[in-house]
PDB file of C-alpha atoms and ligand atoms in Angstrom:
ATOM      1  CA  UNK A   1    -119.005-114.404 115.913  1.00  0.00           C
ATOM      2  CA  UNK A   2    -117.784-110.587 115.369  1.00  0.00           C
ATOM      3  CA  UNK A   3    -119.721-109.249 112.449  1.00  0.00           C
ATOM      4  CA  UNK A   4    -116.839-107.822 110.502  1.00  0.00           C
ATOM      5  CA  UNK A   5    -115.025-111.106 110.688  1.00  0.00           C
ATOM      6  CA  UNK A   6    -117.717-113.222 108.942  1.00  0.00           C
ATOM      7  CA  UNK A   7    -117.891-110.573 106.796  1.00  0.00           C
ATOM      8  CA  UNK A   8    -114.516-110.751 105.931  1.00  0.00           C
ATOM      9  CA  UNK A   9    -114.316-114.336 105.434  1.00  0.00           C
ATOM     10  CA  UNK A  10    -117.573-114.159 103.502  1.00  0.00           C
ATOM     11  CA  UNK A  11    -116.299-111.722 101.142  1.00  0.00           C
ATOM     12  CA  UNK A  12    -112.359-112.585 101.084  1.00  0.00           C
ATOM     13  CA  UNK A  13    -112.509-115.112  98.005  1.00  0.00           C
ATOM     14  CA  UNK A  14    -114.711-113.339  95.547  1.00  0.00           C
ATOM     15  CA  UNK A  15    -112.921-110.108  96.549  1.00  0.00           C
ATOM     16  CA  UNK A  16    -109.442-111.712  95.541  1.00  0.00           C
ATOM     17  CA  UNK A  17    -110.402-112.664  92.543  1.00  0.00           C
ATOM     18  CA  UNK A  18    -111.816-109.778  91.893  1.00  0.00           C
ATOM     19  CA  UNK A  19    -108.746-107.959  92.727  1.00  0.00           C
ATOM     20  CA  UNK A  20    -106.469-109.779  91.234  1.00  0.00           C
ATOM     21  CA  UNK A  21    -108.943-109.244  87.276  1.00  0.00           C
ATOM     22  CA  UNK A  22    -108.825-105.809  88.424  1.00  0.00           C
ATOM     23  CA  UNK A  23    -104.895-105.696  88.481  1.00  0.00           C
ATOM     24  CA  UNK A  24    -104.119-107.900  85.639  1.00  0.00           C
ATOM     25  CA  UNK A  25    -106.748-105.880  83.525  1.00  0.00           C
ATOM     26  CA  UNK A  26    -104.771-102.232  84.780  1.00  0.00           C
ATOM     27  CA  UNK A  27    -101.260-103.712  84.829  1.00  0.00           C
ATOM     28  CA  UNK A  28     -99.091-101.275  83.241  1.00  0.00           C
ATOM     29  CA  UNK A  29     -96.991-102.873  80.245  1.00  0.00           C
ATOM     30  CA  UNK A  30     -93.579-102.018  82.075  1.00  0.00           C
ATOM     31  CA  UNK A  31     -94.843-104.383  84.277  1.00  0.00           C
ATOM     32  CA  UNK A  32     -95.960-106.919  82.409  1.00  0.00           C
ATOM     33  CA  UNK A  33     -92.614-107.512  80.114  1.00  0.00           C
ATOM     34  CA  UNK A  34     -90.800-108.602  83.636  1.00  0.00           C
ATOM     35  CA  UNK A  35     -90.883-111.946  84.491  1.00  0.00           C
ATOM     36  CA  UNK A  36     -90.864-112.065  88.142  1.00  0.00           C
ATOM     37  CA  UNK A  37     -93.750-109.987  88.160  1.00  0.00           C
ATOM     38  CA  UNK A  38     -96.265-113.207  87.724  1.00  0.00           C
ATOM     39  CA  UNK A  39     -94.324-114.711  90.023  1.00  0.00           C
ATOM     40  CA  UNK A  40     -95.047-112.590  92.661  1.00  0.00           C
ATOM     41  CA  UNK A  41     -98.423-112.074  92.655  1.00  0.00           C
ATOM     42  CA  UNK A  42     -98.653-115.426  92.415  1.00  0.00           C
ATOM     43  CA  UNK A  43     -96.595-115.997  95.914  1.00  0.00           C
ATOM     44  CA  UNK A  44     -97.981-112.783  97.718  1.00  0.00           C
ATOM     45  CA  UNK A  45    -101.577-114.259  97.164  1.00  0.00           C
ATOM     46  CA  UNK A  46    -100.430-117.210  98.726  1.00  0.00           C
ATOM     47  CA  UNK A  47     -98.898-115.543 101.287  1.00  0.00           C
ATOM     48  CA  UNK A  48    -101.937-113.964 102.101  1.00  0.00           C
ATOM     49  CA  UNK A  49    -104.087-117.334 102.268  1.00  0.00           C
ATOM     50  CA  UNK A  50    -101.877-118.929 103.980  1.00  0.00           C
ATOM     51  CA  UNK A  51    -101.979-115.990 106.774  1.00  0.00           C
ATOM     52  CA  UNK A  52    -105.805-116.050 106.989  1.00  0.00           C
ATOM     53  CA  UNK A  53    -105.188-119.983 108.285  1.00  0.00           C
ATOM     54  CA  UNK A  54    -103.816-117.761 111.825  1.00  0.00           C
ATOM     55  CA  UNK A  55    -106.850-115.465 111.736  1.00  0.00           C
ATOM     56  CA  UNK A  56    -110.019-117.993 111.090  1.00  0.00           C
ATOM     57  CA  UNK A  57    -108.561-121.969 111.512  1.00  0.00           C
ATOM     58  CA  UNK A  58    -110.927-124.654 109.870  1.00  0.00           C
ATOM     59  CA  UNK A  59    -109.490-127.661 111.850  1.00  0.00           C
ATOM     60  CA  UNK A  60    -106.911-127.525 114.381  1.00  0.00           C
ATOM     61  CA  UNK A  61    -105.415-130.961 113.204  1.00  0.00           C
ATOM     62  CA  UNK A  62    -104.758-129.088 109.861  1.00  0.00           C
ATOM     63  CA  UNK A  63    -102.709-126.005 112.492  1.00  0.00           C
ATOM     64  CA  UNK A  64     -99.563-126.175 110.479  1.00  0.00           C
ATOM     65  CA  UNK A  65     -96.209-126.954 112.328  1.00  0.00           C
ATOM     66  CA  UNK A  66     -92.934-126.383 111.310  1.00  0.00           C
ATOM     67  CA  UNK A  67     -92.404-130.087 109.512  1.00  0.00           C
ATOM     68  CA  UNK A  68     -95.624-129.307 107.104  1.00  0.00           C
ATOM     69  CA  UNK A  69     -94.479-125.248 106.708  1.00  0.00           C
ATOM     70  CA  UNK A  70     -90.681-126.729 105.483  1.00  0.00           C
ATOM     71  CA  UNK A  71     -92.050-129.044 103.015  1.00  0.00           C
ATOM     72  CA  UNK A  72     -94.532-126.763 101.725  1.00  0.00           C
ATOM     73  CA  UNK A  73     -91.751-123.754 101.261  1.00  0.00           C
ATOM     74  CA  UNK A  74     -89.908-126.785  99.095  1.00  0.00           C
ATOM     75  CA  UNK A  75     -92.991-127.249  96.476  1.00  0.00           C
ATOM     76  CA  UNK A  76     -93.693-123.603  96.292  1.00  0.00           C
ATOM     77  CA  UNK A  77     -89.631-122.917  95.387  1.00  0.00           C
ATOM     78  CA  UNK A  78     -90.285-125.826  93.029  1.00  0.00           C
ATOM     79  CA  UNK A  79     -92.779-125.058  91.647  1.00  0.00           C
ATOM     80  CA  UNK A  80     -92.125-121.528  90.553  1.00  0.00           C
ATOM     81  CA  UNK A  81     -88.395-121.725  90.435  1.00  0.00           C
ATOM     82  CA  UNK A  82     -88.063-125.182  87.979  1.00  0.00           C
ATOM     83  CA  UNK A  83     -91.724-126.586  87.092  1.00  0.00           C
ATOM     84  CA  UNK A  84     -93.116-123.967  85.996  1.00  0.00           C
ATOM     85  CA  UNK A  85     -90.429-122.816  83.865  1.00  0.00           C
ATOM     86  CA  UNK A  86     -89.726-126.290  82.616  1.00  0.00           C
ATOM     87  CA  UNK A  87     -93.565-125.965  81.376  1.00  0.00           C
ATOM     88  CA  UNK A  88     -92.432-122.829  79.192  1.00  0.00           C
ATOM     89  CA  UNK A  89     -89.869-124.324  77.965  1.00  0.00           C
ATOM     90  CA  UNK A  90     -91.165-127.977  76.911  1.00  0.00           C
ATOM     91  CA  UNK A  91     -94.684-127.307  76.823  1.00  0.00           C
ATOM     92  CA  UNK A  92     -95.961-123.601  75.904  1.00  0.00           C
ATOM     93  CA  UNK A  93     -93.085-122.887  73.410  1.00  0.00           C
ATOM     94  CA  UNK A  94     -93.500-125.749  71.185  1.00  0.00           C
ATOM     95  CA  UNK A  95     -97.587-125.401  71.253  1.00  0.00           C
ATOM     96  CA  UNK A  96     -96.964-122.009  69.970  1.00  0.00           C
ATOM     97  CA  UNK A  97     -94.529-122.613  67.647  1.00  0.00           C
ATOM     98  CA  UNK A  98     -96.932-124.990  66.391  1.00  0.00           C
ATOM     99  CA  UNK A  99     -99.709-122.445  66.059  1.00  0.00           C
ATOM    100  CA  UNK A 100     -97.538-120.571  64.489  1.00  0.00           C
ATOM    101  CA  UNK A 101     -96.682-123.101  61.894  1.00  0.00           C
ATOM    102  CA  UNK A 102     -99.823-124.577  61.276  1.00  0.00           C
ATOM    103  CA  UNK A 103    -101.360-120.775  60.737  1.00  0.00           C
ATOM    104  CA  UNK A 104    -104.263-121.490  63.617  1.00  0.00           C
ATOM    105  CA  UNK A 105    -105.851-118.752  64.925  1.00  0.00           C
ATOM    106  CA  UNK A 106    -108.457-117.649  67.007  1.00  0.00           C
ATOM    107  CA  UNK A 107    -108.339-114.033  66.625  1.00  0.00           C
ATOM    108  CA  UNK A 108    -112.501-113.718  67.597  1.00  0.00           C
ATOM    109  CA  UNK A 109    -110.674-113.993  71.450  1.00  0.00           C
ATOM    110  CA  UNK A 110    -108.211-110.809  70.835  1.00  0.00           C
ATOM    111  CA  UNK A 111    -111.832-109.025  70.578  1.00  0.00           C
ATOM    112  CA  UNK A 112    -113.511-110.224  73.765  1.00  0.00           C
ATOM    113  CA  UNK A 113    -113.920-107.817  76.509  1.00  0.00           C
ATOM    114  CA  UNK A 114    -111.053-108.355  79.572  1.00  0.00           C
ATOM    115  CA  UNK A 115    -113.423-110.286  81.617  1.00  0.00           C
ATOM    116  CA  UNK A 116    -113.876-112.691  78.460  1.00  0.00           C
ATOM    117  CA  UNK A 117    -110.828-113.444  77.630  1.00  0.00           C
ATOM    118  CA  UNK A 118    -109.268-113.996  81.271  1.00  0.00           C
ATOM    119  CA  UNK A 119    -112.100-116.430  82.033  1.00  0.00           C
ATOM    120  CA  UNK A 120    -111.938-117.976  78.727  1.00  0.00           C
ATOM    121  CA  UNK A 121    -108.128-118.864  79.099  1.00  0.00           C
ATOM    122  CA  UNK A 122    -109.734-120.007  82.644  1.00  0.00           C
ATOM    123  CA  UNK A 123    -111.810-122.446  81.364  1.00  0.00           C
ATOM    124  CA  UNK A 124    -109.373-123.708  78.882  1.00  0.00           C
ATOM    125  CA  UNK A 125    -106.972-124.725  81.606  1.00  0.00           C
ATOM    126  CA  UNK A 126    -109.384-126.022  83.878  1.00  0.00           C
ATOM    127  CA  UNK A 127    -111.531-128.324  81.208  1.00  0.00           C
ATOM    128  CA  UNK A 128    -107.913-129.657  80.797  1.00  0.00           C
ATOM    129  CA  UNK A 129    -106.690-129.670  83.738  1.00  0.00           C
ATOM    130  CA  UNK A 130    -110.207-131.862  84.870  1.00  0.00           C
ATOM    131  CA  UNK A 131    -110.256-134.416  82.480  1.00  0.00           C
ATOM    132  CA  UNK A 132    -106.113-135.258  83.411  1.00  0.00           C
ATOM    133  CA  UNK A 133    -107.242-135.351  86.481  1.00  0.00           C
ATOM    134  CA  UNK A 134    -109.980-137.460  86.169  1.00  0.00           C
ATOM    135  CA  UNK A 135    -107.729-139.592  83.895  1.00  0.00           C
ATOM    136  CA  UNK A 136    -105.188-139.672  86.871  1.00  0.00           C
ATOM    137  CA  UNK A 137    -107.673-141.226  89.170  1.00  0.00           C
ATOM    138  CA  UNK A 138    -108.763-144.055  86.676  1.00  0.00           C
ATOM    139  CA  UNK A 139    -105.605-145.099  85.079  1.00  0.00           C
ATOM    140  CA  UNK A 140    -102.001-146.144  86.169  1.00  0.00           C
ATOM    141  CA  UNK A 141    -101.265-142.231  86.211  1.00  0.00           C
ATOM    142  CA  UNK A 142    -102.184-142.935  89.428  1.00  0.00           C
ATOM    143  CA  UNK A 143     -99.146-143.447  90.570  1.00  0.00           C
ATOM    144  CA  UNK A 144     -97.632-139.948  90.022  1.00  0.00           C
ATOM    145  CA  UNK A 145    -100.499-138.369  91.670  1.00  0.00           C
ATOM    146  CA  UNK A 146    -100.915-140.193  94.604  1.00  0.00           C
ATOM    147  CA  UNK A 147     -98.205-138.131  96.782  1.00  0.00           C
ATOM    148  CA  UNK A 148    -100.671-135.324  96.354  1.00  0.00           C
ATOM    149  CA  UNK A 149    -102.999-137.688  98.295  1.00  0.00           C
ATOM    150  CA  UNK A 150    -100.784-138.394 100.774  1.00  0.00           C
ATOM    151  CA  UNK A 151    -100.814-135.099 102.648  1.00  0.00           C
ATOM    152  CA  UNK A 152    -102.358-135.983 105.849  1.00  0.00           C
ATOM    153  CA  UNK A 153    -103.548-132.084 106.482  1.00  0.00           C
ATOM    154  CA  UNK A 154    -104.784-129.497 104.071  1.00  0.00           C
ATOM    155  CA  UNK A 155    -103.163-125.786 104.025  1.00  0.00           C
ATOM    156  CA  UNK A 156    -102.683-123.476 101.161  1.00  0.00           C
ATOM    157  CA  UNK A 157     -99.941-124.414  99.706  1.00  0.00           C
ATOM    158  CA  UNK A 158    -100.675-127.769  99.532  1.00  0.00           C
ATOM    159  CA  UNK A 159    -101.971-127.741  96.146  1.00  0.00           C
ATOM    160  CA  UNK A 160     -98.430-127.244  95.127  1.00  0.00           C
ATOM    161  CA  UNK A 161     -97.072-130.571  97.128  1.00  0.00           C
ATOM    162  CA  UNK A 162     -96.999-133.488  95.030  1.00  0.00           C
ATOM    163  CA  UNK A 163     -94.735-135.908  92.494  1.00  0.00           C
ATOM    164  CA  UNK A 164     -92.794-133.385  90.338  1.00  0.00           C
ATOM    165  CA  UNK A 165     -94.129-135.268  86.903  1.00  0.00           C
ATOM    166  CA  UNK A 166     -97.772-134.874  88.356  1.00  0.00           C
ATOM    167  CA  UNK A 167     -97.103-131.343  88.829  1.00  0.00           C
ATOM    168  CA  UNK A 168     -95.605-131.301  85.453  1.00  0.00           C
ATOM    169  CA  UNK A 169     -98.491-132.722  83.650  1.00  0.00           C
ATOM    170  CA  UNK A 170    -101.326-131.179  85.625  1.00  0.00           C
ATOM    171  CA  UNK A 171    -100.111-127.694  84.390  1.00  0.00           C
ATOM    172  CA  UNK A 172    -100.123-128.652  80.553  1.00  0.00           C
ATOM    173  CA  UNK A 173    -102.592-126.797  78.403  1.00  0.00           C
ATOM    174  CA  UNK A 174    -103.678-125.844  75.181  1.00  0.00           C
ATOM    175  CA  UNK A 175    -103.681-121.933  76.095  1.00  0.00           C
ATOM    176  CA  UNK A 176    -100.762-121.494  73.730  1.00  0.00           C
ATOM    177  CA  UNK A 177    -102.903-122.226  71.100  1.00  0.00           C
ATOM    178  CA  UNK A 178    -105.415-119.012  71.474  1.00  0.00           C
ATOM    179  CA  UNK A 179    -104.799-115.779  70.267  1.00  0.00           C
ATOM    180  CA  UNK A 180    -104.988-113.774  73.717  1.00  0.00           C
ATOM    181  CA  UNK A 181    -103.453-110.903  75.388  1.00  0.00           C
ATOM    182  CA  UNK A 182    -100.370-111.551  78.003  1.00  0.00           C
ATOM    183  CA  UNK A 183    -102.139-109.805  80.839  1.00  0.00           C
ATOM    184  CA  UNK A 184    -105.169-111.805  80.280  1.00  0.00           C
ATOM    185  CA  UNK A 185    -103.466-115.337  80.683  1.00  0.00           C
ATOM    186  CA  UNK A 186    -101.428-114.685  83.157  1.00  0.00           C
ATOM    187  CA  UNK A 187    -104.691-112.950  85.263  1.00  0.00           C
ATOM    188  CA  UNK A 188    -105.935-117.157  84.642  1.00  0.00           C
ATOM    189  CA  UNK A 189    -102.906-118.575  86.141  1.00  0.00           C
ATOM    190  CA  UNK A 190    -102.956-116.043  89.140  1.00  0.00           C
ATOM    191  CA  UNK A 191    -107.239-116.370  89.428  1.00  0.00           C
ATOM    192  CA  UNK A 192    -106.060-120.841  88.977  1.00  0.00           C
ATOM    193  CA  UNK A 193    -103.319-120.433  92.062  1.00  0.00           C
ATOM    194  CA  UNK A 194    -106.082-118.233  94.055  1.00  0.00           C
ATOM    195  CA  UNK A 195    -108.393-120.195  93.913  1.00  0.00           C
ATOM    196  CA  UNK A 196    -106.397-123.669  94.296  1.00  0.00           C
ATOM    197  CA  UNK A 197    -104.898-121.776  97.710  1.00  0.00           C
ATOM    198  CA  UNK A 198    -108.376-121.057  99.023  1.00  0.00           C
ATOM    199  CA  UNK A 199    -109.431-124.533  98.344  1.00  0.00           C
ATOM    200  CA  UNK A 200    -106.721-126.142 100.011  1.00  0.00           C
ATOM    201  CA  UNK A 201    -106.488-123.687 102.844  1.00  0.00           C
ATOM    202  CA  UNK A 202    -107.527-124.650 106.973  1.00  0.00           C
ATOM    203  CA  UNK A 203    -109.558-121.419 106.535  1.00  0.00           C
ATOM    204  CA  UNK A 204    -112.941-121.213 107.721  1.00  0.00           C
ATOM    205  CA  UNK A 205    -114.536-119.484 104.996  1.00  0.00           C
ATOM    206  CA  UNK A 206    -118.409-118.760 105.031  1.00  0.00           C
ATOM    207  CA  UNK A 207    -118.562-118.733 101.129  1.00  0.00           C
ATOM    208  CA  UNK A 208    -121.479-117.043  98.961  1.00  0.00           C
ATOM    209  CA  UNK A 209    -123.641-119.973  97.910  1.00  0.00           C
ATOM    210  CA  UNK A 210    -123.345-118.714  93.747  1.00  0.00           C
ATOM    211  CA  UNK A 211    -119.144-118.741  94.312  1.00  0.00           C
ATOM    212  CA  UNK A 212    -118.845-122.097  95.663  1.00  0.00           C
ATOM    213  CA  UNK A 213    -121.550-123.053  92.713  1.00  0.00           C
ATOM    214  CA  UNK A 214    -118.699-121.500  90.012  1.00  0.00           C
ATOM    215  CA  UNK A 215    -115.297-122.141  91.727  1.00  0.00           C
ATOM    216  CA  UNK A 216    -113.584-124.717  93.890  1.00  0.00           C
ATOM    217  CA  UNK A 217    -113.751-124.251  97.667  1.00  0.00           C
ATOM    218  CA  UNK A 218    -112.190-126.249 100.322  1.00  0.00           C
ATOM    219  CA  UNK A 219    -115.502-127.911 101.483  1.00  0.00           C
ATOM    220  CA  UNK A 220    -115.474-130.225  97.750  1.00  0.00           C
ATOM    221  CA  UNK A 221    -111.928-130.168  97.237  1.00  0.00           C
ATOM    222  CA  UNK A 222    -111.436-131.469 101.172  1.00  0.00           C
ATOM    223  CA  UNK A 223    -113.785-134.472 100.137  1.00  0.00           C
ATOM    224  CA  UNK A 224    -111.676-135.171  97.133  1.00  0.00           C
ATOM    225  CA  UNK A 225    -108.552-135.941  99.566  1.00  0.00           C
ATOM    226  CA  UNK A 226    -110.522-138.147 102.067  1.00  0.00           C
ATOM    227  CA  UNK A 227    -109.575-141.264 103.115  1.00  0.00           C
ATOM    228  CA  UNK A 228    -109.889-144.273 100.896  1.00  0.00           C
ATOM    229  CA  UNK A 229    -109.530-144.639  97.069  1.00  0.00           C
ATOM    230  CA  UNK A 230    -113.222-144.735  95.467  1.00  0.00           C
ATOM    231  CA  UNK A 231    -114.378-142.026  97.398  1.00  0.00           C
ATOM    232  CA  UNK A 232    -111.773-139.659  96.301  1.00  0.00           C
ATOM    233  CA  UNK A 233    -112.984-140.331  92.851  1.00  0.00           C
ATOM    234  CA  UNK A 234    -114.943-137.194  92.318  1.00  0.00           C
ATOM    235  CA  UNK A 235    -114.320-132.850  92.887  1.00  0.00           C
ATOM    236  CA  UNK A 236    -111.888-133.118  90.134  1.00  0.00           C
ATOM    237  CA  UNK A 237    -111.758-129.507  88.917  1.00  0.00           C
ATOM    238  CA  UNK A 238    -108.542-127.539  90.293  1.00  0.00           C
ATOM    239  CA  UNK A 239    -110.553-124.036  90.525  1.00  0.00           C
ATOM    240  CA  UNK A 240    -114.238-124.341  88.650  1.00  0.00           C
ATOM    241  CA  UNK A 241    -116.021-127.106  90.312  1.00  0.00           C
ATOM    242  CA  UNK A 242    -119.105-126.055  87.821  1.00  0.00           C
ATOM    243  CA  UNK A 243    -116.974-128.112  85.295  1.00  0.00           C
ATOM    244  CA  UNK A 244    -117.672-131.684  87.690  1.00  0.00           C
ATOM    245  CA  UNK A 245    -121.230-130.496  88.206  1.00  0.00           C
ATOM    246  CA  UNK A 246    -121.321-130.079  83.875  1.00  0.00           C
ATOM    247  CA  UNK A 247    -120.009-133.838  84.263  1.00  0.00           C
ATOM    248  CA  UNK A 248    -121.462-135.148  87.033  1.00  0.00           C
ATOM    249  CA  UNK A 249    -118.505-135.725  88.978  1.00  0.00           C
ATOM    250  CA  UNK A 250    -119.618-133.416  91.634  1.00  0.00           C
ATOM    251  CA  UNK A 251    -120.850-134.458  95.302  1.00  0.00           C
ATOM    252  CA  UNK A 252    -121.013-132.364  98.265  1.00  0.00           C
ATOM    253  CA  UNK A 253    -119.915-132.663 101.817  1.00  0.00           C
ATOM    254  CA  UNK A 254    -116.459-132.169 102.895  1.00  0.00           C
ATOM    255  CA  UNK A 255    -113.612-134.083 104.759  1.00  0.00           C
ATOM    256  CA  UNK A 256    -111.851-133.295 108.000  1.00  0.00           C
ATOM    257  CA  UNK A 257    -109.546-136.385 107.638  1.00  0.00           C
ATOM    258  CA  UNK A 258    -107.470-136.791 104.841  1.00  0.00           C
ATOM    259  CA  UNK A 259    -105.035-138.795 103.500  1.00  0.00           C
ATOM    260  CA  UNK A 260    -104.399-142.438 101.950  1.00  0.00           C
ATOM    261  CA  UNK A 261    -102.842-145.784 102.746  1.00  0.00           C
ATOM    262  CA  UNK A 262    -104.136-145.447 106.329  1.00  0.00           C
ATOM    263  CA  UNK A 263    -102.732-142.013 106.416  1.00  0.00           C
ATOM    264  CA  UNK A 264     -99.029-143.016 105.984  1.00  0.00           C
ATOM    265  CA  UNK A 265     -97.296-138.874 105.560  1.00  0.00           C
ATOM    266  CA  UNK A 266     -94.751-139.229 102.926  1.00  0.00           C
ATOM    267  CA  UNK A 267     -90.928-137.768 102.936  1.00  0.00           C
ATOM    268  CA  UNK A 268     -89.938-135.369 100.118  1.00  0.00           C
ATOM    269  CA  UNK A 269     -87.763-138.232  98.662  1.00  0.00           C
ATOM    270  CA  UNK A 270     -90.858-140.828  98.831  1.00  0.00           C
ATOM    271  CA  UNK A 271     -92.674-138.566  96.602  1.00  0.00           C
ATOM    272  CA  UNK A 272     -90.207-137.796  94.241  1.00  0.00           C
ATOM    273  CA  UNK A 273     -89.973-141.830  93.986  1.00  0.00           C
ATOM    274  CA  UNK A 274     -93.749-142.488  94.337  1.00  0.00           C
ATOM    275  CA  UNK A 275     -94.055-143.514  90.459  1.00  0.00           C
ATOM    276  CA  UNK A 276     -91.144-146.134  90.257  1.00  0.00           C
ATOM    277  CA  UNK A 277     -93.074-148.619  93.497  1.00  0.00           C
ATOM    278  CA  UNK A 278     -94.544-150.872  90.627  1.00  0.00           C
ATOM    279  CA  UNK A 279     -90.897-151.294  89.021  1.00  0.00           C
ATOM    280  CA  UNK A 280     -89.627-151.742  91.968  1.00  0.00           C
ATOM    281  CA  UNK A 281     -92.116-154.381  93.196  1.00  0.00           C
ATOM    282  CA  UNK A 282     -91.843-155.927  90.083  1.00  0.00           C
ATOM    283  CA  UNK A 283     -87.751-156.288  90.012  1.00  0.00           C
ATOM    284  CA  UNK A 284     -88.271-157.552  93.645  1.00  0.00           C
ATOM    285  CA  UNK A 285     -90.527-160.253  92.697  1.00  0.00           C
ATOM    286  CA  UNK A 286     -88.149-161.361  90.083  1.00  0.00           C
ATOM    287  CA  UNK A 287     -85.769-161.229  92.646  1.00  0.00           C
ATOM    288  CA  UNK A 288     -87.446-163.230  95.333  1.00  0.00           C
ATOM    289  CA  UNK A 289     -88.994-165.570  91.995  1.00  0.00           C
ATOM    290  CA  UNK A 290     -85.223-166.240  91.300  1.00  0.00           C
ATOM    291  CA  UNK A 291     -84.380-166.731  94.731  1.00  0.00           C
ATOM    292  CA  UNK A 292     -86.760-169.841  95.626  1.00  0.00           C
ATOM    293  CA  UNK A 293     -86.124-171.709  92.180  1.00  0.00           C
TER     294      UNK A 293
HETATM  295 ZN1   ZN B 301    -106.868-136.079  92.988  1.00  0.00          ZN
HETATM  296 ZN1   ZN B 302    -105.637-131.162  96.439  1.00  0.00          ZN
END
């Protein structure tokens, strides 16, 4: 192995986020009023992930063909173009309209230091983000989230592919509800993507033992998507795995094969329609009930 290339893959994913604080703690304020700026950080890091998969490949059954690269594009469009927005709208508004009302405030947080605050509004979205999570896997919630199961090979974007109403809920938060600068949330949601793209990426990465012990790396989350139900039932934090080691949710290892329902890929449209199978099994046991009487 060439030095500078282990080095390089050693270093890549604490240098990101590194990076990416650094920005979001320099960002001029011209910048930070537009709206697409967000947006593409958040796609150029992606971007970039997704390029290391061509430089330093993990699995070659993960090598992404054109089939996986088209549905991916889809979710990412999706995601940035109606989900997330639809979150602003029904979600972060009305939470801060709320705080507004209600006079809450947190103002102790406007006085952190940069670092603070950005991995404060971190943590807030990812103790969240866990215990829905969690939630989904124990509960008939199940049945939005399993499409995100379904992926039959991991790649960067993948953490974007799923049921639209899982990818909905899983972004809810309480952030709205701190008193905390602009640059410093949206430096969370960019360090959250970052780190969700690095986890789900066919990268081979050869990861600091303390950053893997903080955030989520592909290794854990690749576990949490192996085959069969039970044992996907732990790795539950999007981006700071130290949250499942807090709760003991946390077991090492990592999976090369993936998938559920022996490994049955899912269309766009059978995603999208994932959540309405028990109606639909139920109306067609009416049907055949009716049917025999
Ligand atoms: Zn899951
Ligand atoms: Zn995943």
């Amino acid at each position: 192995m060439n030095t500078v290339k282990r080095l390089v893959f050693t270093l890549c994913q604490p240098v990101t986020l590194a990076l990416i604080v650094l920005f979001w703690a320099t960002v001029p304020p011209a910048l930070l009023d537009k709206a697409w700026v967000i947006t593409a950080i958040s796609i150029g890091t992606l971007a970039m992930v997704q390029a290391l998969e061509f430089v330093n490949e993990r699995h070659a059954g993960w090598r992404q063909q054109l089939r996986e690269f088209r549905t991916d594009l889809f979710y990412v469009i999706l995601y940035f173009a109606v989900i997330s927005k639809l979150e602003t709208k029904f979600a972060e508004d009305p939470l801060a309209s709320a705080k507004h009302a209600l006079g809450i405030s947190t103002d102790w947080a406007m006085h952190l230091p940069f670092v603070g605050q950005a991995f404060l509004a971190l943590f807030v979205m990812e103790f969240g983000q866990y215990w829905l999570h969690r939630l989904m896997h124990n509960s008939f919630l199940w049945w939005t989230h399993a499409p995100h199961h379904h992926i039959t090979q991991l790649n960067a974007a993948k953490g974007l592919v799923g049921n639209p109403l899982e990818l909905f809920l899983v972004s809810l938060s309480v952030i709205a509800l701190f008193d905390l600068p602009l640059n410093a949330v949206f430096c969370a949601y960019n360090l959250t993507g970052a780190i969700a793209a690095f986890a789900h990426a066919n990268v081979r990465f050869y990861t600091p033992r303390w950053y893997a012990y903080i955030f989520t790396t592909v290794e854990p989350h690749s576990l949490h998507h192996t085959v069969g139900f039970a044992e996907t039932r732990c790795n539950y934090a999007n981006a700071l795995i130290l949250i499942d080691r807090m709760f003991g949710t946390f077991r090492p290892g990592e999976a090369e094969i993936v998938g559920q329902d022996e490994r049955k890929r899912l269309l766009i449209v059978e995603q999208f329609m994932y959540p309405l199978r028990p109606l639909m099994a139920m109306l067609k046991r009416g049907r055949d009930t009716s049917a025999s009487v």
